[in-house]
Short mmCIF file of C-alpha atoms and ligand atoms in Angstrom, two decimals:
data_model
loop_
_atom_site.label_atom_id
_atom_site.label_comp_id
_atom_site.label_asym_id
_atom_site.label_seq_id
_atom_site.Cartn_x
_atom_site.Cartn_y
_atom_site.Cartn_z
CA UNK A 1 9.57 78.59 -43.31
CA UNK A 2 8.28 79.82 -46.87
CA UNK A 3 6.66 76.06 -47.69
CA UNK A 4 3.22 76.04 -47.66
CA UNK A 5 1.16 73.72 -45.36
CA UNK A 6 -1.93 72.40 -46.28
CA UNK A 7 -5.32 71.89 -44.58
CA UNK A 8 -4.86 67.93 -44.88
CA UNK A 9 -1.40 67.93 -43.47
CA UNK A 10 -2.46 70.08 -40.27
CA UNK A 11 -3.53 67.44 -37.45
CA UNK A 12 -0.94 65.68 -37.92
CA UNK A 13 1.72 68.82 -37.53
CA UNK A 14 -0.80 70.08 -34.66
CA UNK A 15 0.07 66.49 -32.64
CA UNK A 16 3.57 66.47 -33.63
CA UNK A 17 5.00 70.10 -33.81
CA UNK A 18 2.89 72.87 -32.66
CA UNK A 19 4.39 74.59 -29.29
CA UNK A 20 1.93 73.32 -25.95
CA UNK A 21 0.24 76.15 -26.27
CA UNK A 22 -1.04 76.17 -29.72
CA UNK A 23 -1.70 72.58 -29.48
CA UNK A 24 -3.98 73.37 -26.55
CA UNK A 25 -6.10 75.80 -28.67
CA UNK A 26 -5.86 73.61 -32.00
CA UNK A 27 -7.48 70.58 -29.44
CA UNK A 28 -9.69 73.16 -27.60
CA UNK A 29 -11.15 74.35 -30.94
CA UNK A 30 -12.19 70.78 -32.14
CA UNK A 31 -13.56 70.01 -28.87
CA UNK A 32 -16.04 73.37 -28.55
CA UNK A 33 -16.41 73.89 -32.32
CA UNK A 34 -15.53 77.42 -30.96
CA UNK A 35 -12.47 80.02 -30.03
CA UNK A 36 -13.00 83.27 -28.64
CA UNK A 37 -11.23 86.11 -30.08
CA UNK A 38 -8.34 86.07 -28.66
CA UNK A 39 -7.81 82.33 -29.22
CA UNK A 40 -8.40 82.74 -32.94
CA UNK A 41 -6.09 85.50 -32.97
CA UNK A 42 -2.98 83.57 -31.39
CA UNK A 43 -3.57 80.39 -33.41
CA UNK A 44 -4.16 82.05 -36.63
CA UNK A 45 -1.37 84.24 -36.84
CA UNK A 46 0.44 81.10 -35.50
CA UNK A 47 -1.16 79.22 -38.74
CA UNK A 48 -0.13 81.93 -40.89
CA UNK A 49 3.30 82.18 -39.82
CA UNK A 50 3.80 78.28 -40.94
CA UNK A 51 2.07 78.53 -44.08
CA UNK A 52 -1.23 77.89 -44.48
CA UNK A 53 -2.43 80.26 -47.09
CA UNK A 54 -5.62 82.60 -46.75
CA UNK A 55 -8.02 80.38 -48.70
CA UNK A 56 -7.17 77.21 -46.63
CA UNK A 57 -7.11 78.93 -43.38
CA UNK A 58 -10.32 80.32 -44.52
CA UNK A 59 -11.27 76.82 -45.26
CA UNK A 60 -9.81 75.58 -41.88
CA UNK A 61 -12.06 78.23 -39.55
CA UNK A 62 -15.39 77.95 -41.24
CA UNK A 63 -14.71 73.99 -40.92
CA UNK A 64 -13.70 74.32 -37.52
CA UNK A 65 -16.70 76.29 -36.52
CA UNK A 66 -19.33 73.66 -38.43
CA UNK A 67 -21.65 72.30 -37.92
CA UNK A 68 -22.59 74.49 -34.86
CA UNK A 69 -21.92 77.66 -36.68
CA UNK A 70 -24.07 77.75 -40.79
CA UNK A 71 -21.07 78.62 -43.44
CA UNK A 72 -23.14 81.74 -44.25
CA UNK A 73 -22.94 83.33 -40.64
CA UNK A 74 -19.00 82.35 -40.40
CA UNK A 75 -18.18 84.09 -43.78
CA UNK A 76 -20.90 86.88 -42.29
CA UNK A 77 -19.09 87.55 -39.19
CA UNK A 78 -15.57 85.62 -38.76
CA UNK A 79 -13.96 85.71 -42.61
CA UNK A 80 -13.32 89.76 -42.47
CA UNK A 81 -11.23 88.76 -39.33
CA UNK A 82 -9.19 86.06 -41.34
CA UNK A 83 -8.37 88.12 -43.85
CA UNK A 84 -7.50 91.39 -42.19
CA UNK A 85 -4.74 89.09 -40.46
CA UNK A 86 -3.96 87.95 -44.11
CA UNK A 87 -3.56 92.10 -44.67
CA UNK A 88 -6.53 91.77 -46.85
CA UNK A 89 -8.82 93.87 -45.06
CA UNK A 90 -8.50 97.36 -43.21
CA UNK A 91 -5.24 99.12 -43.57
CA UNK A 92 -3.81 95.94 -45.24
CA UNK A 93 -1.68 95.18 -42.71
CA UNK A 94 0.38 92.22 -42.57
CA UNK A 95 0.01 90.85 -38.81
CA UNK A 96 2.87 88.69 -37.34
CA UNK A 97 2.82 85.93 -35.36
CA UNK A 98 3.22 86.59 -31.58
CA UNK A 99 5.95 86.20 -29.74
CA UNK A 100 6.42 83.67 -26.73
CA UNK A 101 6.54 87.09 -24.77
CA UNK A 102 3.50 88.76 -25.87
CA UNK A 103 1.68 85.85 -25.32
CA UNK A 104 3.31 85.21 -21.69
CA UNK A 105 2.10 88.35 -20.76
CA UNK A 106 -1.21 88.53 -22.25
CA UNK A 107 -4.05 87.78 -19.45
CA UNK A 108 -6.53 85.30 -20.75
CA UNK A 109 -9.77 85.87 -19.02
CA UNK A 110 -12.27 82.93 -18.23
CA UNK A 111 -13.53 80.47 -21.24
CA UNK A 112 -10.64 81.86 -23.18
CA UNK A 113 -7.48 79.50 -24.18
CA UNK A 114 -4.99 81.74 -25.20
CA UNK A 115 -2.17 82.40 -23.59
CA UNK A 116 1.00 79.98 -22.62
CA UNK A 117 0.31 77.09 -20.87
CA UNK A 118 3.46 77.41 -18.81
CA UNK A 119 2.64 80.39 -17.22
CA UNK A 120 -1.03 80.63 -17.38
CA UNK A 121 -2.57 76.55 -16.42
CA UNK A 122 -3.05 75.44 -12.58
CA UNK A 123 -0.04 72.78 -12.00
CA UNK A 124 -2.91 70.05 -12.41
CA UNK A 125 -4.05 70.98 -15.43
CA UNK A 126 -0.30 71.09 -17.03
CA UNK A 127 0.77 68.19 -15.77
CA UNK A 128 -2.32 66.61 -17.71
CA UNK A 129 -1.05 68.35 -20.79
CA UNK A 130 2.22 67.34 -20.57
CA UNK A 131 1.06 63.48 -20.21
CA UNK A 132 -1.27 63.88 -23.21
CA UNK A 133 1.99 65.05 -25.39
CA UNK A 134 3.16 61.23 -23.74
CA UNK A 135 6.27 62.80 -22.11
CA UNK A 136 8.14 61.02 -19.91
CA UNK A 137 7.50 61.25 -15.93
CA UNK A 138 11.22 62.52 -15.84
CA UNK A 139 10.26 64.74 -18.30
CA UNK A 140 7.27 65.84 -16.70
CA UNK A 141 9.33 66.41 -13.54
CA UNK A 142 12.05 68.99 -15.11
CA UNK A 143 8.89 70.85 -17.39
CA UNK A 144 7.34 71.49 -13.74
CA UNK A 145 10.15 72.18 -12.15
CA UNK A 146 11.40 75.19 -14.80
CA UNK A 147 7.70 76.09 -14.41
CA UNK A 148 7.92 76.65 -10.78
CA UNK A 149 10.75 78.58 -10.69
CA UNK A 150 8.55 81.09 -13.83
CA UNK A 151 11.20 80.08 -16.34
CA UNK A 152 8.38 79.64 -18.64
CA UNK A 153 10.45 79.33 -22.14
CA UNK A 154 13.06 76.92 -20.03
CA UNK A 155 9.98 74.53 -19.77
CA UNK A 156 8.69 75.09 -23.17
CA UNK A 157 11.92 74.15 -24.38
CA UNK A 158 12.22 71.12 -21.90
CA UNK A 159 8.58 69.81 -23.26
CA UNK A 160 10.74 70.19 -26.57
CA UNK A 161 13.37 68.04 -25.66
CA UNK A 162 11.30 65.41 -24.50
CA UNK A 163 8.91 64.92 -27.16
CA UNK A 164 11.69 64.89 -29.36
CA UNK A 165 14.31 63.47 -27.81
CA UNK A 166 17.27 65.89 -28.71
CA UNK A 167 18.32 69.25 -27.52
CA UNK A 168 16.38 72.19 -28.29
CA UNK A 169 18.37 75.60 -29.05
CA UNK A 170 16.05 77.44 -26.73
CA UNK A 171 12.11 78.86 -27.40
CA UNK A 172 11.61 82.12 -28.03
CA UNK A 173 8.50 81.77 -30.34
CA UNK A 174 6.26 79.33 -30.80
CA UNK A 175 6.50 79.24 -34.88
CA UNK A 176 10.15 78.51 -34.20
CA UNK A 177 9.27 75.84 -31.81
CA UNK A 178 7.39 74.44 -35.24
CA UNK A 179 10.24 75.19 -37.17
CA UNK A 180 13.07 73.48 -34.86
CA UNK A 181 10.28 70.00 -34.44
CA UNK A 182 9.86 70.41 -38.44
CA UNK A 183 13.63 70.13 -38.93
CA UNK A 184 14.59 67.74 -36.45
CA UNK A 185 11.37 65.63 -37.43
CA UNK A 186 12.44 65.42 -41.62
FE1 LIG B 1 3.91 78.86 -26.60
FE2 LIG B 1 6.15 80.21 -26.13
FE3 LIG B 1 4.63 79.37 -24.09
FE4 LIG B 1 6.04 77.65 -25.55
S1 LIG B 1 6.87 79.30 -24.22
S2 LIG B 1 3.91 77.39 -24.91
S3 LIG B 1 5.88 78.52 -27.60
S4 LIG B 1 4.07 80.89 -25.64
#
């Protein structure tokens, strides 16, 4: 951590690095044009935590939300939000990232996409998330398997190793899940 990351470089990291479930919102939000709350909470703290500054993620949301959403009603009604995660806003405080647990146990209602894949898709719908990350079927087989069994990090980790190929030191948060791909990837 402590490099920043720009606006240009982030589909690329999104495809290559970000944890399942980040990559699920990042994809989500480029599909609807739209996140719900919680959603933009979990992937911007996420965004935060691997440096992309205020004014890009800024940038990146108002972006995101075009053309469905007019700049002027984003920076109306979604910017305050940005930047009180920023601790620019409110009591100035500077939010964290969450942790593979708080997210595990959060309970994402219906439209939302927050949440960890692991513990929160239908087995249909993450073995169709694991294929579009082009893991292996053996892969695929052990990521299901730790997922059956509710060892939800164990698969996280798992989808690790096999879009990497190399051992992962374990997941316990999904901005170290970006940091481990970053290093292994340079
Ligand atoms: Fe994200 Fe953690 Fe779930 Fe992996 S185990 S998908 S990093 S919440």
């Amino acid at each position: 951590s402590g490099s920043a990351v720009t606006l240009q470089e982030l589909d690329g990291l999104a495809m290559r690095s970000f944890p399942l479930c980040m990559r699920h919102l990042y994809l989500k939000l480029q599909e609807d044009r739209h996140l719900r709350h919680g959603g933009r909470q979990q992937l911007g703290l996420f965004l935060k935590g691997i440096g992309l500054k205020l004014d890009d993620a800024l940038a990146f949301w108002r972006g995101a939300f075009a053309p469905r959403m007019p700049a002027e009603k984003f920076d109306k009604e979604y910017a305050y939000n940005v930047r009180h995660n920023y601790g620019k806003e409110g009591k100035r405080t500077d939010y964290t990232p969450y942790s593979c647990m708080y997210i595990i146990m959060s309970s994402p209602g219906v439209g939302d996409h927050h949440g960890c894949p692991y513990r929160h898709f239908s087995p249909e719908n993450l073995h169709a998330a694991l294929s579009g990350m082009r893991l292996s079927p053996k892969s695929i087989d052990e990521v299901m398997e730790k997922t059956r069994g509710r060892h939800y990090q164990l698969a996280c980790a798992a989808t690790f190793e096999g879009a990497h190929s190399c051992q992962c030191d374990g997941i316990n948060h999904p901005n170290q899940y970006f940091e481990q791909s970053r290093k292994f990837l340079k």
